[in-house]
Structures are given as C-alpha cells and as structure tokens.
XYZ file of C-alpha atoms in Angstrom:
293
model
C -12.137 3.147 -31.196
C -10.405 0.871 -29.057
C -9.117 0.893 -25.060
C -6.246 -0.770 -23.299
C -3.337 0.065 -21.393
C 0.211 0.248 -22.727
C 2.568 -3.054 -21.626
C 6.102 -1.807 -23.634
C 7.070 0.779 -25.336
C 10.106 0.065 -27.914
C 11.729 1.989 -31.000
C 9.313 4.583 -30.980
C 5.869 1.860 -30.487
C 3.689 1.683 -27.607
C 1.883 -1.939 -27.351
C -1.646 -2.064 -26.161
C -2.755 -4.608 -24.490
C -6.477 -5.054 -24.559
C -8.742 -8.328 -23.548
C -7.507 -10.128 -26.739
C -4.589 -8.936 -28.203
C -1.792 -6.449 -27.935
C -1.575 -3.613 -30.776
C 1.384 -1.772 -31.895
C 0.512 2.334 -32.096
C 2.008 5.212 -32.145
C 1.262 8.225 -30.388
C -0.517 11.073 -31.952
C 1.710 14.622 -32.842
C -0.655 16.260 -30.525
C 1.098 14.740 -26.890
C 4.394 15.905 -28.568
C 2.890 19.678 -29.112
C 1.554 19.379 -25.699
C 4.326 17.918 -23.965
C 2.746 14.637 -22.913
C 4.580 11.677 -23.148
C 2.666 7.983 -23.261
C 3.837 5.661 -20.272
C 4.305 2.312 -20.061
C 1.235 1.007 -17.672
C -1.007 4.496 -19.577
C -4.999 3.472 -20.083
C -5.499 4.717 -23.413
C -7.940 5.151 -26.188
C -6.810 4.184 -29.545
C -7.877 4.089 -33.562
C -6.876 1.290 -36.067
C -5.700 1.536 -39.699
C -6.557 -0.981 -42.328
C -3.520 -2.743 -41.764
C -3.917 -2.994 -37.346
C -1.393 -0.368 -36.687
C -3.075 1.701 -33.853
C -3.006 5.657 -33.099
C -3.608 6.253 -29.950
C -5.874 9.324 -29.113
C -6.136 10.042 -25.791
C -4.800 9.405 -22.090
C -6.875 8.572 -19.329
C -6.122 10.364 -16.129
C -3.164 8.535 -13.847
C -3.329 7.430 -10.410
C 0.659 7.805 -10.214
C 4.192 8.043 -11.867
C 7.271 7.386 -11.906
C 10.211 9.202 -14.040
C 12.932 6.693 -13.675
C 11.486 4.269 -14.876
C 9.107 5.601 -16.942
C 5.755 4.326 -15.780
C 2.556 4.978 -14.954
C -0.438 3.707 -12.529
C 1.510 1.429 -9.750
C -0.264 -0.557 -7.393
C 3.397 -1.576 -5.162
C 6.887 -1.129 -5.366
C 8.682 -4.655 -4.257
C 11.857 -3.199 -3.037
C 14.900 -5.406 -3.136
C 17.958 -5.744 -0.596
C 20.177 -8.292 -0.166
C 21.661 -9.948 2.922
C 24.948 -10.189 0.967
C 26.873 -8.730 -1.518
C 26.020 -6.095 -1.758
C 25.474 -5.915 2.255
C 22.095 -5.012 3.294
C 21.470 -1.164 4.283
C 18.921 0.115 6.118
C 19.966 3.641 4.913
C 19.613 2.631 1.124
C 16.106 0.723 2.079
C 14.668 3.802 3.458
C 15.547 6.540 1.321
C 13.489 3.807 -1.690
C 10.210 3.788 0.909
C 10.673 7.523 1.021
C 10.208 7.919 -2.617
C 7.404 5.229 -2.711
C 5.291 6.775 -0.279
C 5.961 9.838 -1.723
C 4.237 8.771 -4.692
C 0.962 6.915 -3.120
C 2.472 3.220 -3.958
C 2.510 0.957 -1.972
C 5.768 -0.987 -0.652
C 6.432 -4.644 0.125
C 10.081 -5.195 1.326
C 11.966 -8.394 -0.074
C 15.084 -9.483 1.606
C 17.075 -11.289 -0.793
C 20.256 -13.892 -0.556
C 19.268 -14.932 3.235
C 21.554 -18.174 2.555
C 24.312 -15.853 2.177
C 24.296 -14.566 5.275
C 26.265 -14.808 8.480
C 24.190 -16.041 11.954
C 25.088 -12.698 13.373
C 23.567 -10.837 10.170
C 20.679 -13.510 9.879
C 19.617 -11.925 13.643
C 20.250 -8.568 12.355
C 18.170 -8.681 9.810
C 15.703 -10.781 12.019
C 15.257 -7.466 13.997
C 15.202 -5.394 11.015
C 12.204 -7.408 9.951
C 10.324 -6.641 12.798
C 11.028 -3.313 12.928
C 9.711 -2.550 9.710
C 6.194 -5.372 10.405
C 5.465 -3.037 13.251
C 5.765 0.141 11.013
C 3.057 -1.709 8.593
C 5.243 -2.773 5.601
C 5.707 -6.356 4.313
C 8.471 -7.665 4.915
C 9.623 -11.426 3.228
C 13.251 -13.063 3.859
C 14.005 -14.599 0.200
C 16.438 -17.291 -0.288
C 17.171 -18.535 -3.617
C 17.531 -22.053 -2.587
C 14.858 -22.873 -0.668
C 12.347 -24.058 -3.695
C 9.288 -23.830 -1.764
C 9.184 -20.265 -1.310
C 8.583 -18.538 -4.566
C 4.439 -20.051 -4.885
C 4.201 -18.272 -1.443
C 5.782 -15.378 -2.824
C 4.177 -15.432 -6.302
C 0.307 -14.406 -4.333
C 1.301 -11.095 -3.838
C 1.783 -10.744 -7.485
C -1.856 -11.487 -8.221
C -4.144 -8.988 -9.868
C -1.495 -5.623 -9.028
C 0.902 -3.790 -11.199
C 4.282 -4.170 -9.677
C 7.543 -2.267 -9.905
C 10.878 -4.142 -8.464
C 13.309 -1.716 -7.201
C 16.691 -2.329 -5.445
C 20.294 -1.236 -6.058
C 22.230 -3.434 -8.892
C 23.125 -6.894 -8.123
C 21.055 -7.716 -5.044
C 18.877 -10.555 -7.256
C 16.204 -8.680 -8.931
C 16.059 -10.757 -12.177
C 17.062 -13.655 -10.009
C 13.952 -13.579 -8.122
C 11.800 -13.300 -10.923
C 13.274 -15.877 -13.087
C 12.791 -18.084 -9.728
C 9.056 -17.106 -9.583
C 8.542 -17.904 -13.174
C 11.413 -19.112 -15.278
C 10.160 -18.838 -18.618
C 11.154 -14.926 -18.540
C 14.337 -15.950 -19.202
C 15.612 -12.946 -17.595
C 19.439 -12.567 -18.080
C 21.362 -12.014 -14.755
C 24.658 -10.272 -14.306
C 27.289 -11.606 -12.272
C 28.344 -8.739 -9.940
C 31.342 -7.270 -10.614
C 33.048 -7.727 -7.571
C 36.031 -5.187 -7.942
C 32.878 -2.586 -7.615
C 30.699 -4.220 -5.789
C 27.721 -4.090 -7.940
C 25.812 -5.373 -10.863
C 25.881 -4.872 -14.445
C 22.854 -3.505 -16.228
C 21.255 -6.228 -17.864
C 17.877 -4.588 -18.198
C 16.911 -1.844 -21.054
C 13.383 -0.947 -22.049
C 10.493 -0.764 -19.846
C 8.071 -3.874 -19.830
C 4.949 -5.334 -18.161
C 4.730 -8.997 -18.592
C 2.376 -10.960 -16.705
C 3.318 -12.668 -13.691
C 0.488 -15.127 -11.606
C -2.448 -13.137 -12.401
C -0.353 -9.709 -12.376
C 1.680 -7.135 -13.656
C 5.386 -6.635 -13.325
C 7.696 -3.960 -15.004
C 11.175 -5.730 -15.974
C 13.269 -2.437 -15.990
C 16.425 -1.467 -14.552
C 14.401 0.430 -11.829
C 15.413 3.456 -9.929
C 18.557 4.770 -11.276
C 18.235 8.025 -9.173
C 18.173 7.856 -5.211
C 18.020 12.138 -4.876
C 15.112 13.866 -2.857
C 14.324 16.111 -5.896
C 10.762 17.592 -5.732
C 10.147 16.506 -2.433
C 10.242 19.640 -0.083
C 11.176 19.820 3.936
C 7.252 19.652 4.495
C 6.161 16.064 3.178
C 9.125 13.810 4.258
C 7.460 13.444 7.316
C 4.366 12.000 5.130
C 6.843 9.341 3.598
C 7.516 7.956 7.235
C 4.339 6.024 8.477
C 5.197 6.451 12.422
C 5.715 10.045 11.440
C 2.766 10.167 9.643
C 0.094 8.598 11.885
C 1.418 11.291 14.513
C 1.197 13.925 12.497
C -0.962 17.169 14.488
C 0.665 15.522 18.136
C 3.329 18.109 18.018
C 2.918 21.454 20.236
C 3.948 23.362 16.862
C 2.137 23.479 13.289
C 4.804 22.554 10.918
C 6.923 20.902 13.510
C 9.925 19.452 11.574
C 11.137 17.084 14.429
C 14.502 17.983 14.987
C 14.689 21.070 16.645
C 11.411 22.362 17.979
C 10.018 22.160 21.661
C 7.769 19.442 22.950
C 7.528 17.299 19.199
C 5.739 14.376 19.184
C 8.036 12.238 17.406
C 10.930 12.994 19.713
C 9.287 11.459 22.359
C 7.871 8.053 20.098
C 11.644 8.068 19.463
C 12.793 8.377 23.751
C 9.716 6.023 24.597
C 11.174 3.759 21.873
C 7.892 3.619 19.828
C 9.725 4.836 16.709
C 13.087 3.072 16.188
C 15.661 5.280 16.347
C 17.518 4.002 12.908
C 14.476 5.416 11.240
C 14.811 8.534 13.160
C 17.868 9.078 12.353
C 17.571 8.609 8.714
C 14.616 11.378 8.413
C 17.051 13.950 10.037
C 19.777 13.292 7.529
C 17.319 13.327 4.620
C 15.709 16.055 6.083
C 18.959 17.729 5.901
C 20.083 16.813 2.532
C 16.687 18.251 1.191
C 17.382 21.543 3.200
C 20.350 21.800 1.642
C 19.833 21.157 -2.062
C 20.481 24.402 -3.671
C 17.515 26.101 -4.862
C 16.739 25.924 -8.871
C 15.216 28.917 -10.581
C-alpha cells in the first residue's frame, strides 16, 4: 500500500502524487455507495495492480473544503481584484474573505492591474490597502509590468497549498504565468461588451509553484451565503471577531441591539465603516434566503 495526496483529477482518474512519482487510480465503488467523493488536494491510501494503475482505499480526514472548486485541505486563498477593468470592489472582495474565513483558510489579498489605474483610484486603493493591513490580511498591489515584483511575490507560494480566487478577467492566469511562465496558462481577453472574462480554465489542478501548491481552476463560480447562518458571519469578520463577548447581549447581531460593541468600534472609527456596512447587507441577504426543507 501506497500514500500521497491527489494533484488532478481528469476523465474519471485521480493522480497521486507521492515522493517520486504521480499514479493514475481510480476510486474504489465503496466512496460511491457511501457518498464520498475523492478531492483534488485528498491524502489518500492507495493499492497498485501489476500494470501501476492504483485503487485508492481510503481518505484521510480533511482539514477543509471547498465545493466550487472541488478541493480539499487549503492552506490560503489568494484572492484577486483588479484596479481596472473590471473596477475594483470592495463589496465583491469581502463577500470572497467571508467565505474564506468561513472555511478556516487563510486569505492574502492581491491587487491586480495597478498600472491601469487612475491617480485618484491609485489613492483609493492606497487606503483600501491599509484598511484591510490593519484588519490583519495581506495585502500586495500587483502590476504586470513592473518585472521585479513576481520573485517577491513568488515567497508566499512556498511550502502552502494555494487557491486563486477572483471574479473573471481581473488577471488570475496572468499573474501566474508572470510568476512562472512555463504554465503556459491561456488568458482570455475580456470581453468588453460584458465586462468580464471568458473561462479559460476547466479541471481542477495542483501544479507546483516555488516550493508550493497552486490549484489552476476557474475558482469560485458561486458568491451566495448558502450554509452560513445569521450566527457565524460575525466569525468571518476579524474586527468582529476579536470583539466577540464585548456586546451587552449574548448573540448580539450588531445592527439593532442596545449597547453592541461593534457599533461603537464602528462610531470610534476602529472598524471601518465600508466593512460595517457590508456585514449588515450580508447579514440581511442571509436573513432573508428562504428556508429549504
């Protein structure tokens, strides 16, 4: 029996990678009766025929994972927004650290197309950046041009399993093929009647980037709240979280209640109102999704 953790999964395969080599396998008919599905970035155990065509037998336990796109055991989401078309949103930027916090990974914000950008939006985002450094996140301005930046960039690549999310066309592939351009990754040209990209990304992936990890997927494809509840979005925000027991009332929601913590980090300026603003309107969207039985 061999171990090693799943890099692709293609056509009904699932490649292990172990120290030497990478196996094709195919999952055994038991996950199917149990209703377990392999995941790209899976630890697994695995047999091999006479002819090295694996069967993999087991599943070790999963730190995290992620339904669109399919994978398993994250270390950090790098999300990606662009200065420039599309226009940067701090709306759309929050609502993908809500669903990376809400699944224990951890976020590094990239900023892409800076050399795009007006003065005016250049200070913007300026302010943006240190809005989010104070919070605790990561936060790097990326500009395609400037050839000295991707070795500074390609460190925090190094010995973690990364997943690159962003809406279409801000420069995912882009920034990957400038951090190592034998991926060869094909770009889209955005389609500027609607404002975004084209998919140019299928199955899910890891291939090794400076010492790491990185899925080459087409990323989030849903932005919804689903199976997050009105209880743990405050857990997604860090300022909300580190504040969390401050209110006067257990299972203080922040909006309406008496004497709530956050309220005043948001008067005394402590918690920038943008963000607050954001969890109310998530906050309501999740309050109203209509209940599934």
């Amino acid at each position: 029996m061999a171990e090693g953790r799943i890099v692709k999964a293609l056509s009904g395969f699932y490649y292990v990678q172990t120290e030497d080599q990478v196996y094709p396998c195919k999952g055994r008919g038991v996950f199917r009766k149990r209703n377990i599905t392999p995941l790209v970035g899976d630890f697994v155990s695995f047999d091999l025929d006479s002819n090295q065509e694996g069967y993999i037998t087991e599943i070790k336990p999963r730190h995290n994972e992620l339904v669109r796109p399919p994978i398993a055991n994250i270390d950090q989401a790098m999300i990606v927004s662009s200065a420039a078309m599309p226009n940067f949103s701090s709306t759309l930027l929050d609502r993908f650290l809500v669903l990376i916090e809400a699944k224990g990974i951890q976020p590094i914000i990239f900023i892409t197309k800076m050399d795009m950008a007006t003065e005016e939006e250049k200070a913007a985002l300026q302010a943006y950046k240190q809005s989010y450094e104070q919070l605790g996140y990561h936060v790097e301005l990326f500009s395609s041009k400037e050839p000295a930046q991707p070795e500074r960039i390609a460190a925090l690549f190094t010995n973690k399993v990364t997943v690159i999310a962003g809406q279409s066309g801000v420069g995912k592939s882009s920034l990957l093929n400038a951090l190592k351009p034998s991926l060869l990754l094909k770009t889209a040209d955005i389609s500027k009647s609607l404002g975004r990209g084209k998919h140019t990304t299928r199955h899910v992936e890891l291939i090794e980037v400076n010492g790491g990890l990185v899925a080459d997927t087409p990323g989030f494809s849903a932005l919804d709240f689903e199976g997050l509840e009105a209880e743990e979005l405050g857990g997604c925000f860090p300022e909300i979280r580190e504040r969390t027991g401050m209110c006067k009332f257990r299972g203080c929601l922040h909006v309406k209640e008496p004497q709530c913590a956050i309220k005043a980090g948001v008067a005394s300026q402590e918690i920038p109102s943008f963000r607050y603003e954001h969890y109310v309107d998530f906050l309501a969207e999740i309050q109203s999704r209509k209940p599934r039985y």
